[in-house]
XYZ file of C-alpha atoms in Angstrom:
713
model
C -69.906 -60.024 129.122
C -72.771 -58.468 126.535
C -71.493 -58.691 123.406
C -74.368 -56.343 122.126
C -78.290 -54.841 122.767
C -81.315 -56.509 121.734
C -84.125 -54.696 120.345
C -83.772 -51.560 122.205
C -85.856 -49.053 122.257
C -85.721 -46.333 124.626
C -85.539 -42.370 123.181
C -84.568 -42.184 119.884
C -83.019 -45.896 119.252
C -85.812 -47.271 117.954
C -85.871 -51.796 118.155
C -81.816 -51.720 117.753
C -79.978 -54.819 117.969
C -76.115 -54.403 117.237
C -74.696 -55.637 113.442
C -72.630 -58.660 113.653
C -69.378 -55.900 112.794
C -70.277 -53.571 115.728
C -70.325 -56.442 118.552
C -69.871 -54.821 122.192
C -65.664 -56.240 123.850
C -63.927 -56.179 126.988
C -63.640 -52.646 126.442
C -65.679 -50.378 124.432
C -65.371 -46.683 123.979
C -68.498 -44.390 122.893
C -68.320 -40.680 121.096
C -71.315 -39.158 120.522
C -72.662 -34.887 120.809
C -75.164 -34.746 123.100
C -79.425 -35.227 121.830
C -77.364 -38.765 119.480
C -78.257 -41.126 122.172
C -75.297 -41.520 124.321
C -77.377 -41.426 127.728
C -79.881 -43.828 125.905
C -77.636 -46.725 125.075
C -75.797 -46.287 128.549
C -79.287 -47.552 129.701
C -79.651 -49.805 127.114
C -76.587 -51.478 128.606
C -76.948 -51.443 132.056
C -80.608 -53.213 130.974
C -78.778 -55.579 128.655
C -76.711 -56.881 132.257
C -79.652 -57.042 133.744
C -81.162 -59.201 131.630
C -79.607 -62.386 133.188
C -81.369 -63.259 135.642
C -78.598 -64.182 137.738
C -76.313 -60.609 136.643
C -77.531 -57.728 139.918
C -77.250 -54.316 140.055
C -74.852 -54.892 142.725
C -72.511 -56.563 140.039
C -72.404 -52.998 137.911
C -71.381 -49.573 138.559
C -72.740 -46.660 136.641
C -71.850 -42.923 136.754
C -73.597 -40.977 134.612
C -75.492 -37.047 135.105
C -77.759 -38.780 137.874
C -75.159 -40.556 139.408
C -74.902 -36.826 141.765
C -78.310 -36.971 142.812
C -78.824 -40.932 143.183
C -75.286 -41.883 145.086
C -73.781 -39.121 146.415
C -76.782 -36.229 147.671
C -75.762 -32.606 148.103
C -77.573 -31.343 151.354
C -78.311 -27.959 150.975
C -78.030 -26.405 154.155
C -75.222 -27.221 154.987
C -72.395 -28.207 152.565
C -71.902 -32.144 153.843
C -71.687 -35.147 151.194
C -73.732 -37.405 152.734
C -72.202 -41.460 150.895
C -75.747 -43.756 150.119
C -73.414 -46.030 152.185
C -75.176 -46.931 155.348
C -71.984 -47.608 157.115
C -71.010 -44.281 156.771
C -72.580 -43.309 160.347
C -70.231 -45.381 161.898
C -67.467 -43.890 163.172
C -63.566 -44.495 162.511
C -62.489 -45.327 166.409
C -65.727 -47.799 166.881
C -64.834 -49.402 163.494
C -61.247 -50.405 164.335
C -61.699 -50.966 168.393
C -64.129 -53.597 166.528
C -61.462 -54.669 163.932
C -59.235 -55.482 166.660
C -61.395 -57.481 169.237
C -62.170 -59.653 165.710
C -58.735 -59.656 164.713
C -57.606 -61.358 168.513
C -60.287 -64.144 167.602
C -58.979 -65.261 165.189
C -56.543 -68.501 165.172
C -53.016 -68.294 164.646
C -51.510 -69.395 161.608
C -48.415 -71.198 164.462
C -51.352 -72.795 166.426
C -53.311 -74.391 162.617
C -49.889 -75.094 161.520
C -49.031 -76.891 164.707
C -53.517 -78.624 164.616
C -51.699 -79.418 160.857
C -48.720 -80.763 162.302
C -49.874 -83.738 164.680
C -52.689 -84.395 161.828
C -49.872 -84.832 159.583
C -47.653 -86.866 162.172
C -50.634 -89.099 162.853
C -50.984 -89.638 159.922
C -47.386 -91.330 159.374
C -47.333 -93.470 162.664
C -50.641 -95.444 161.004
C -48.910 -95.430 157.917
C -45.515 -96.997 159.910
C -47.947 -99.996 161.723
C -50.239 -100.717 158.350
C -46.259 -101.635 156.173
C -44.372 -103.214 159.757
C -47.761 -105.155 159.547
C -47.747 -105.331 155.580
C -43.720 -106.917 156.128
C -43.929 -109.094 158.683
C -47.215 -111.074 157.052
C -45.982 -111.017 153.541
C -43.594 -113.278 154.735
C -41.178 -114.226 151.769
C -43.873 -113.670 149.006
C -43.563 -110.417 146.651
C -46.396 -108.848 147.681
C -46.088 -104.928 146.842
C -46.533 -102.225 149.487
C -49.168 -99.522 148.092
C -48.393 -96.444 146.876
C -46.589 -93.393 148.976
C -47.762 -91.069 146.965
C -52.190 -92.547 148.767
C -53.144 -91.249 152.108
C -53.611 -93.510 154.113
C -57.256 -93.405 154.343
C -57.080 -94.459 150.774
C -54.487 -96.992 151.186
C -56.464 -99.012 154.472
C -59.865 -98.483 152.356
C -57.152 -100.693 149.761
C -57.109 -103.334 151.885
C -60.121 -103.782 152.852
C -61.072 -104.463 148.632
C -57.794 -107.048 149.636
C -59.825 -108.173 152.485
C -62.913 -109.076 150.534
C -60.830 -110.188 147.517
C -59.469 -113.521 150.277
C -63.233 -113.922 151.519
C -63.761 -114.796 147.992
C -61.376 -118.364 148.558
C -61.383 -118.161 152.428
C -64.555 -117.486 154.020
C -62.706 -117.978 157.915
C -61.602 -115.472 159.158
C -60.294 -117.157 161.876
C -58.223 -118.982 159.119
C -57.473 -116.010 157.110
C -55.824 -114.171 159.912
C -53.337 -117.870 160.535
C -52.443 -117.306 157.023
C -48.811 -116.052 156.565
C -46.500 -115.272 153.320
C -45.213 -118.194 152.128
C -42.119 -118.614 149.242
C -41.912 -121.837 148.107
C -44.225 -122.221 145.640
C -41.919 -119.070 144.152
C -38.831 -120.700 144.405
C -40.999 -124.355 142.956
C -42.064 -122.189 139.981
C -38.648 -120.787 139.429
C -36.814 -124.377 138.641
C -39.328 -126.124 137.667
C -38.943 -122.547 134.576
C -35.497 -122.935 134.776
C -35.104 -126.837 133.715
C -33.583 -127.241 130.221
C -35.606 -128.133 127.757
C -36.132 -131.825 127.035
C -35.197 -131.855 123.050
C -33.623 -134.838 120.476
C -32.528 -135.323 117.119
C -35.191 -136.244 114.434
C -33.742 -137.990 111.829
C -35.841 -137.264 108.544
C -38.508 -139.608 107.208
C -37.037 -139.017 104.035
C -33.808 -139.505 104.559
C -35.101 -142.951 106.232
C -36.890 -143.357 102.490
C -33.570 -142.905 100.728
C -32.303 -145.480 103.081
C -34.191 -148.392 102.702
C -33.333 -148.608 99.087
C -29.944 -148.384 99.293
C -29.976 -151.340 101.557
C -32.090 -153.090 99.598
C -30.217 -152.606 95.917
C -27.769 -154.568 94.886
C -23.640 -153.117 94.632
C -21.570 -155.009 91.917
C -17.618 -153.894 92.729
C -16.267 -151.101 90.802
C -12.257 -151.038 90.848
C -12.159 -147.949 88.875
C -14.126 -145.933 91.637
C -12.010 -144.738 94.327
C -13.398 -145.559 97.907
C -15.436 -142.490 98.574
C -13.007 -140.923 101.229
C -10.439 -141.202 98.955
C -12.676 -139.002 96.224
C -13.719 -136.886 98.916
C -9.862 -136.216 99.478
C -8.813 -135.350 95.886
C -11.822 -133.355 95.549
C -10.295 -131.183 98.124
C -7.075 -130.867 97.261
C -8.280 -129.688 93.287
C -9.730 -126.825 95.021
C -6.400 -125.113 95.697
C -5.599 -125.039 92.297
C -6.521 -124.031 89.050
C -5.915 -124.594 85.424
C -2.420 -124.877 84.294
C -0.799 -125.133 87.504
C 1.889 -127.516 88.347
C 0.712 -130.604 91.016
C 1.130 -128.715 94.279
C 2.001 -132.061 95.921
C 4.563 -133.734 93.869
C 5.189 -131.599 91.844
C 4.421 -132.972 88.669
C 1.990 -131.947 85.294
C -0.961 -131.719 87.076
C -3.997 -132.164 83.557
C -6.338 -130.016 86.016
C -9.128 -130.705 83.396
C -9.381 -134.323 83.225
C -9.003 -134.329 86.863
C -12.181 -132.912 87.405
C -13.787 -134.561 85.146
C -12.926 -137.479 86.879
C -14.121 -136.441 90.175
C -17.532 -135.006 88.284
C -17.384 -139.265 87.529
C -17.099 -139.984 90.359
C -19.576 -138.213 92.067
C -21.941 -139.021 89.692
C -21.598 -143.018 90.066
C -24.551 -144.566 92.168
C -21.896 -146.210 94.172
C -20.361 -143.228 95.722
C -23.903 -141.421 96.328
C -25.398 -144.491 98.181
C -22.639 -143.788 99.619
C -22.702 -140.596 100.416
C -26.191 -140.263 102.151
C -25.633 -143.090 103.900
C -22.698 -141.350 106.044
C -25.811 -138.937 106.216
C -28.143 -141.626 108.059
C -24.933 -142.885 110.566
C -25.097 -138.580 111.445
C -28.441 -138.402 111.533
C -28.323 -141.767 114.325
C -25.310 -140.417 116.401
C -27.232 -137.888 116.464
C -29.779 -139.314 118.006
C -27.334 -141.197 119.986
C -26.521 -138.047 121.943
C -29.507 -136.335 122.165
C -30.277 -139.409 124.591
C -27.334 -138.699 126.159
C -28.569 -135.351 127.144
C -31.822 -136.413 128.112
C -30.706 -138.720 130.537
C -28.408 -137.153 132.509
C -31.566 -134.165 132.821
C -33.296 -137.307 135.021
C -32.642 -136.463 138.198
C -32.993 -132.967 137.974
C -36.414 -133.394 136.664
C -38.112 -136.062 139.561
C -36.334 -134.286 141.658
C -38.223 -131.220 140.851
C -41.649 -132.754 138.544
C -41.635 -135.966 141.176
C -40.152 -139.423 140.959
C -43.615 -140.212 138.034
C -41.292 -138.628 135.860
C -38.626 -141.419 136.066
C -40.295 -144.384 134.113
C -40.233 -141.631 131.035
C -36.480 -141.267 131.514
C -36.117 -144.829 131.727
C -37.879 -145.434 128.429
C -35.321 -143.446 126.134
C -32.460 -143.931 128.328
C -32.921 -148.589 127.681
C -33.565 -146.735 123.526
C -29.453 -145.718 123.710
C -28.285 -149.751 122.939
C -30.776 -149.729 120.088
C -29.348 -147.110 118.018
C -25.762 -147.483 119.701
C -26.530 -151.249 117.320
C -28.553 -149.441 114.576
C -25.499 -147.459 113.586
C -23.288 -150.299 113.768
C -25.812 -151.307 111.109
C -25.438 -148.146 109.242
C -21.025 -148.442 109.510
C -20.990 -151.586 108.147
C -23.167 -151.279 104.719
C -20.711 -147.916 104.138
C -18.004 -150.189 104.632
C -18.626 -152.704 102.117
C -21.931 -151.333 99.533
C -21.611 -153.986 98.464
C -22.381 -156.904 100.748
C -25.891 -157.435 101.271
C -27.272 -156.228 105.138
C -30.112 -156.042 107.148
C -31.302 -152.906 108.621
C -33.884 -152.839 110.980
C -35.756 -149.772 109.753
C -39.166 -150.552 111.925
C -37.721 -150.538 114.847
C -35.882 -146.972 114.473
C -39.296 -145.554 113.841
C -40.493 -147.442 117.025
C -36.951 -146.028 118.897
C -38.300 -142.407 117.470
C -41.939 -142.470 118.439
C -41.768 -144.175 121.958
C -38.718 -140.891 122.654
C -40.738 -138.199 120.879
C -44.003 -139.521 123.042
C -42.181 -139.842 126.029
C -40.447 -136.947 125.703
C -43.813 -134.828 124.912
C -45.764 -136.673 128.467
C -42.404 -135.525 130.628
C -43.437 -131.418 129.653
C -46.943 -132.211 129.909
C -46.041 -133.070 133.755
C -43.960 -130.020 133.968
C -46.642 -127.731 132.291
C -49.093 -129.282 134.021
C -47.440 -129.099 137.491
C -46.426 -125.412 136.825
C -49.953 -124.367 135.896
C -51.008 -125.983 139.933
C -47.686 -124.101 141.109
C -49.568 -120.812 139.083
C -52.564 -121.149 140.382
C -51.544 -122.056 143.851
C -49.493 -118.881 143.837
C -52.315 -116.874 143.195
C -54.704 -117.509 145.716
C -51.735 -117.793 147.777
C -51.173 -114.168 147.344
C -54.640 -113.416 147.951
C -55.046 -115.177 151.097
C -51.413 -113.189 152.281
C -52.918 -110.159 150.944
C -56.354 -110.277 152.314
C -54.376 -111.380 155.927
C -52.279 -108.508 156.261
C -55.432 -106.210 155.087
C -57.780 -108.258 158.220
C -55.066 -107.190 160.666
C -54.779 -103.718 159.614
C -59.097 -103.444 159.626
C -58.708 -105.033 162.641
C -55.947 -103.242 164.356
C -56.799 -101.592 167.883
C -53.704 -98.766 167.214
C -55.029 -97.798 163.883
C -58.617 -96.937 164.078
C -57.874 -94.902 168.069
C -54.629 -93.298 165.140
C -57.578 -92.574 162.720
C -60.148 -91.569 165.368
C -57.573 -88.567 166.453
C -56.803 -87.708 162.612
C -61.128 -86.752 162.164
C -61.275 -84.955 165.265
C -57.837 -82.726 164.860
C -59.323 -82.784 161.157
C -62.737 -81.044 161.924
C -60.981 -79.234 164.699
C -58.801 -77.730 161.277
C -62.170 -77.525 159.195
C -63.602 -75.458 162.234
C -60.903 -72.850 162.968
C -60.518 -72.500 159.288
C -64.217 -71.250 159.392
C -63.990 -69.628 162.010
C -61.105 -67.388 160.353
C -62.906 -66.696 157.131
C -65.979 -65.875 158.517
C -63.506 -63.249 160.611
C -61.596 -61.818 158.168
C -64.624 -61.657 155.724
C -66.730 -59.233 159.158
C -62.412 -58.181 159.096
C -62.924 -56.732 155.201
C -66.575 -55.462 155.424
C -65.504 -53.533 159.179
C -62.205 -51.905 156.810
C -64.289 -51.327 153.745
C -66.476 -49.117 155.497
C -63.492 -47.333 157.425
C -62.231 -46.422 153.813
C -65.422 -45.285 153.150
C -65.390 -42.781 155.003
C -61.439 -40.966 156.996
C -59.708 -42.518 153.639
C -62.063 -41.984 150.994
C -61.656 -37.999 152.197
C -57.703 -38.453 152.747
C -57.520 -39.957 149.194
C -59.723 -37.464 146.821
C -58.470 -34.064 148.857
C -54.888 -35.934 148.449
C -55.900 -35.681 144.337
C -57.586 -31.640 144.904
C -54.445 -31.083 146.088
C -52.019 -32.432 143.535
C -54.605 -30.436 140.563
C -54.751 -27.249 142.735
C -58.259 -26.950 143.550
C -58.403 -24.952 146.823
C -61.006 -28.153 148.292
C -60.435 -30.638 150.326
C -62.307 -33.254 152.250
C -63.037 -33.938 155.904
C -65.749 -35.792 158.444
C -67.736 -33.811 160.166
C -67.457 -34.390 164.215
C -68.977 -38.072 164.787
C -67.692 -39.161 161.737
C -70.984 -39.405 159.630
C -70.683 -36.977 156.984
C -68.025 -35.380 154.358
C -67.688 -31.611 154.466
C -66.440 -30.120 152.104
C -63.666 -27.023 152.745
C -61.004 -24.677 151.565
C -58.000 -24.956 151.582
C -57.059 -20.903 151.494
C -59.284 -20.461 154.435
C -60.156 -23.708 155.959
C -63.536 -23.272 156.219
C -66.998 -25.062 155.089
C -68.331 -23.916 152.408
C -71.979 -24.205 150.892
C -73.073 -25.870 148.006
C -73.116 -22.284 146.234
C -69.607 -21.970 146.605
C -68.396 -25.109 144.180
C -68.946 -25.349 141.007
C -70.570 -27.592 138.409
C -67.005 -28.641 137.330
C -65.854 -29.301 140.948
C -69.461 -31.000 141.996
C -68.762 -33.342 139.255
C -65.341 -34.236 140.146
C -66.260 -34.804 143.455
C -68.992 -37.781 141.866
C -65.459 -38.829 139.721
C -63.487 -39.383 142.594
C -66.023 -40.653 145.099
C -67.755 -43.469 142.059
C -63.804 -44.397 140.649
C -62.657 -45.003 144.877
C -66.050 -46.686 145.833
C -64.975 -49.629 142.303
C -61.956 -50.887 144.349
C -61.386 -52.569 148.105
C -58.235 -51.183 149.554
C -58.002 -47.874 149.547
C -54.746 -48.244 146.911
C -56.923 -48.835 144.815
C -55.680 -51.942 143.490
C -58.506 -54.952 144.172
C -61.674 -53.941 142.093
C -64.846 -55.278 144.629
C -65.348 -59.114 143.329
C -68.830 -58.646 142.434
C -68.310 -55.848 139.443
C -68.284 -57.145 136.366
C -69.560 -54.717 134.658
C -68.583 -51.133 134.591
C -70.488 -47.444 132.521
C -69.204 -44.025 132.484
C -70.949 -41.323 130.425
C -69.425 -38.373 130.305
C -67.267 -38.063 133.205
C -65.063 -34.732 131.725
C -68.532 -33.121 131.687
C -67.911 -29.164 132.843
C -64.595 -29.644 134.093
C -61.600 -27.410 133.584
C -58.732 -27.614 131.488
C -56.581 -28.032 134.570
C -58.501 -30.869 135.406
C -59.566 -33.104 132.147
C -55.961 -34.811 132.377
C -56.165 -36.138 135.601
C -59.456 -37.481 135.255
C -58.915 -39.088 131.466
C -55.804 -40.440 133.503
C -58.456 -42.607 135.375
C -60.657 -43.572 132.608
C -57.239 -45.219 131.344
C -56.497 -46.899 134.321
C -60.948 -48.129 134.054
C -59.965 -49.308 130.152
C -56.944 -51.094 131.699
C -58.541 -53.257 134.147
C -58.671 -57.211 133.945
C -61.731 -59.124 133.849
C -63.821 -56.536 133.624
C -66.588 -55.287 130.899
C -66.273 -51.008 131.059
C -68.147 -48.486 128.891
C -66.767 -45.115 128.540
C -68.937 -42.700 126.089
C -68.151 -38.565 125.741
C -69.693 -36.303 123.690
C -65.411 -34.836 123.966
C -64.009 -35.801 120.279
C -60.638 -34.334 121.734
C -61.399 -36.873 124.486
C -62.183 -39.499 122.614
C -59.108 -39.444 120.337
C -56.621 -38.690 124.147
C -58.952 -42.033 125.227
C -58.684 -44.522 122.431
C -55.348 -42.777 121.171
C -53.212 -46.582 120.905
C -56.535 -48.388 121.319
C -56.364 -49.836 117.746
C -59.922 -52.172 117.302
C -58.535 -55.743 118.651
C -60.501 -58.947 119.971
C -60.673 -56.375 123.129
C -61.222 -53.045 122.454
C -63.796 -51.560 120.129
C -64.397 -47.473 119.459
C -67.716 -46.502 117.897
C -69.665 -43.556 117.148
C -73.371 -42.623 117.999
C -75.299 -41.167 115.386
C -78.848 -40.112 114.796
C -79.945 -40.671 111.248
C -83.865 -38.981 110.661
C -84.463 -38.880 114.165
C -83.065 -42.227 114.989
C -80.092 -43.413 116.631
C -77.781 -46.304 115.876
C -73.705 -47.622 116.158
C -71.224 -46.581 113.270
C -67.720 -47.586 113.353
C -64.760 -44.716 113.714
C -62.441 -45.848 110.861
C -60.364 -42.456 112.488
C -59.632 -40.418 113.610
C -59.383 -36.354 112.716
C -57.745 -34.617 114.992
C -59.430 -32.571 117.778
C -59.358 -28.868 117.069
C -60.356 -29.813 112.765
C -63.222 -32.622 114.621
C -64.028 -29.461 116.902
C -63.978 -26.128 114.133
C -66.293 -28.505 112.343
C -68.898 -29.340 114.948
C -69.145 -25.594 115.248
C -68.869 -24.677 112.254
C -71.517 -27.647 111.497
C -73.813 -25.811 114.218
C -73.265 -22.382 113.014
C -74.961 -23.136 109.766
C -78.582 -24.343 111.300
C -81.571 -21.776 112.181
C -82.857 -21.165 115.034
C -85.876 -23.027 114.705
C -83.686 -26.177 114.390
C -81.592 -25.367 118.329
C -82.655 -28.642 119.861
C -81.343 -29.848 123.982
C -80.176 -27.542 126.540
C -77.251 -30.446 126.350
C -76.375 -29.176 123.258
C -76.207 -25.506 124.024
C -74.601 -26.372 127.337
C -71.816 -28.381 124.978
C -71.467 -25.730 122.003
C -69.513 -22.496 124.622
C -66.640 -24.918 125.619
C -66.583 -26.281 122.370
C -66.013 -22.271 121.532
C -64.043 -21.327 123.789
C -61.124 -24.436 122.849
C -61.480 -23.302 118.716
C -61.946 -19.243 119.468
C -58.524 -20.215 122.066
C -56.040 -22.493 119.856
C -56.840 -20.695 117.108
C -56.578 -17.198 118.260
C -53.224 -18.382 119.239
C -51.875 -20.079 116.105
C -52.862 -16.701 114.376
C -52.135 -14.081 116.495
C -48.897 -15.304 118.203
C -49.961 -15.133 121.724
C -51.902 -17.344 124.273
C -56.229 -16.335 124.489
C -56.375 -14.745 128.603
C -60.362 -14.334 129.491
C -59.144 -11.650 131.376
C -61.064 -7.808 131.451
C -58.519 -6.250 128.833
C -59.475 -9.396 125.844
C -61.637 -7.822 124.432
C -59.496 -4.424 123.887
C -57.069 -6.738 122.865
C -58.962 -8.967 120.294
C -60.205 -5.374 118.790
C -56.718 -4.352 118.181
C -55.634 -6.931 117.106
C -58.110 -7.949 114.407
C -59.375 -4.275 113.836
C -62.344 -3.954 114.510
C -64.396 -0.718 115.350
C -67.913 -1.211 114.126
C -70.069 -1.088 117.452
C -72.615 -4.248 116.349
C -68.720 -5.888 115.447
C -67.212 -5.054 119.360
C -71.016 -6.049 120.365
C -71.201 -9.188 118.449
C -67.499 -10.115 119.666
C -68.361 -9.011 123.581
C -70.925 -11.569 123.749
C -68.806 -14.894 121.656
C -66.640 -13.990 124.861
C -69.233 -14.027 127.724
C -70.772 -17.624 126.111
C -67.235 -18.785 126.377
C -66.123 -17.246 129.384
C -69.257 -18.151 131.400
C -71.193 -20.631 130.286
C -68.004 -22.939 128.944
C -67.659 -22.967 133.157
C -71.041 -23.062 134.818
C -74.746 -23.122 133.738
C -76.186 -21.607 136.373
C -77.886 -18.370 135.296
C -79.729 -17.561 131.831
C -78.891 -19.642 129.801
C -80.361 -18.105 126.302
C -80.001 -21.139 123.379
C -80.297 -17.569 120.824
C -77.429 -15.935 122.083
C -74.939 -18.935 121.778
C -75.682 -19.540 118.434
C -75.429 -16.255 117.298
C -71.511 -16.018 118.909
C -70.831 -19.579 116.891
C -71.947 -17.439 113.317
C -70.015 -15.029 114.699
C -66.902 -16.631 115.337
C -67.281 -18.634 112.287
C -67.738 -15.629 110.164
C -64.439 -13.962 112.729
C -61.843 -16.494 111.668
C -63.319 -16.436 108.084
C -62.649 -12.389 107.602
C -59.097 -12.805 109.298
C -57.782 -16.215 107.604
C -60.529 -17.055 104.881
C -57.336 -19.948 103.670
C -57.910 -21.439 106.926
C -61.838 -20.865 107.411
C -61.883 -22.163 103.774
C -59.668 -25.165 104.429
C -61.598 -26.616 107.626
C -64.827 -26.085 106.520
C -64.220 -28.991 103.881
């Protein structure tokens, strides 16, 4: 899509580049008086589009004043219209026969579906065979099948990779093919992982050191200090009392504070504290004994799963039971008679703890080493089993044969698809050729009938050319019988029809990217303008195509741009000329058509005769003058103006025109509006058009001064 002209020079455009606030968009509506550079900018847009190397003239369509002569030749000899397409010389019957022959060569959907079904069936059979080999060879090993979402070709490639990985461990295919899955290693790993952890209660070193001191210290008899258990009992009983309570045991008077103080004194007593520490020590030794017993219970399970080599370490731990029991007895003796000197083998305790810990660590290491070895074996076994599966799949004759069948059918399917694509393209080309003959004639004739134009388009006897006929007399017309507006109308219909691939005008030809329409309603009667405007609105609604519509008519511009405010898709512009140089400008507001046309003729009437420009402007003004004259007369007098032989008499009476000079000027105005607004055939006198514009303004000023003064401003 082009967004601007770049250094464009042509006629009144000199080195012009769109400013950033006036960039083209997908849909563009341009207004400009004739002579302001409208047709030049259409050329500039086309040239800018063709600058890109990948763009070709076939990618754009342009409708302008030269379209009839360049794309639609009207021959004066026999009144025929000859299309520029070479295919116009082919008859509809011949094309239809060729289409039928080609349609016979198109392979049916049923046949293609049949091939598709065969391929799907073969793929399913191959996958079934692959899965069968997988299930049979994997045995009890946990090896997942390849994803069901993968194609069989991809699945085979994945198994080939498994085979290559296995060859790094076992290079001999004869040995590899004999390997099958076995879950014994997995079971062994699971059993070892589920073995109960070997833990034991290790006596804290700080506690051992504290107890050593107690065994070395001498304690005399102190009858004032009750036994440790008695103190504990009294303390527990006191907790259920409070100050002022009687004894809950004997209901006697209870000195709560005194008892509480004595308990505190008892507990702070050295003997009492030592007894408490000894009891903690004895409990630690008892826990150690229980840990040894628990480890002893695991001996058989460990030796069964790990091996007999661990039995000696379990035996070593078990043998320490007797020694721990002896230490418990020694500690209890000290508790019972703390004042009596007792011997306790602390070195033996340290040795027991060290032996148990070392034995336990050794057992755990043997277990860990064996697990590591088992996992490595399992990894290798999985790789080897997967490789064995891959090797059998690669060597499977059944799979090879079915794969060859799939490839054959795939080539067959591709050939059928390419055949159909080629034949369907040929059919489409023929249909387009056909649609550019009879279908186009039918299309145009139907529209002409809808808009009440007494013309129709048919094919001549050899289906090579179009013939224009009168619907009233069914007679073939000559070019001189066709008005300029009707020629433009036919040309525009052909231009519009040719944009589409179908005769319903639903699908634009895929190669078209840019469409330019310059003054599509030039020389049209009011009865035809509405239909052409609708065609232009349809063009502006096309998706994915850049469109430019240019018009010299303010009314047509207003109709086309109504409801289409400037946005990211639609842009509106005015083509202006300053000091002989053309440029684009924004259109910020829309005046009513009558206001705009009045201003146009008013400014034209103020020009001197030396300022009259090109024939294009002169041809344009009679149409504008007729429109102003008709609308002003309608709302001034209250009835429509009818350009008949009685019109001049009617206007003279309505506005009391009696002077011969005024009557002559009025007659010239009516002639210009009635004749020159419909055809450019015959004499075109710029001075007469200019004089008529002056007289029209003067007539309005004299007859409706307030209206004139308001409008000229």
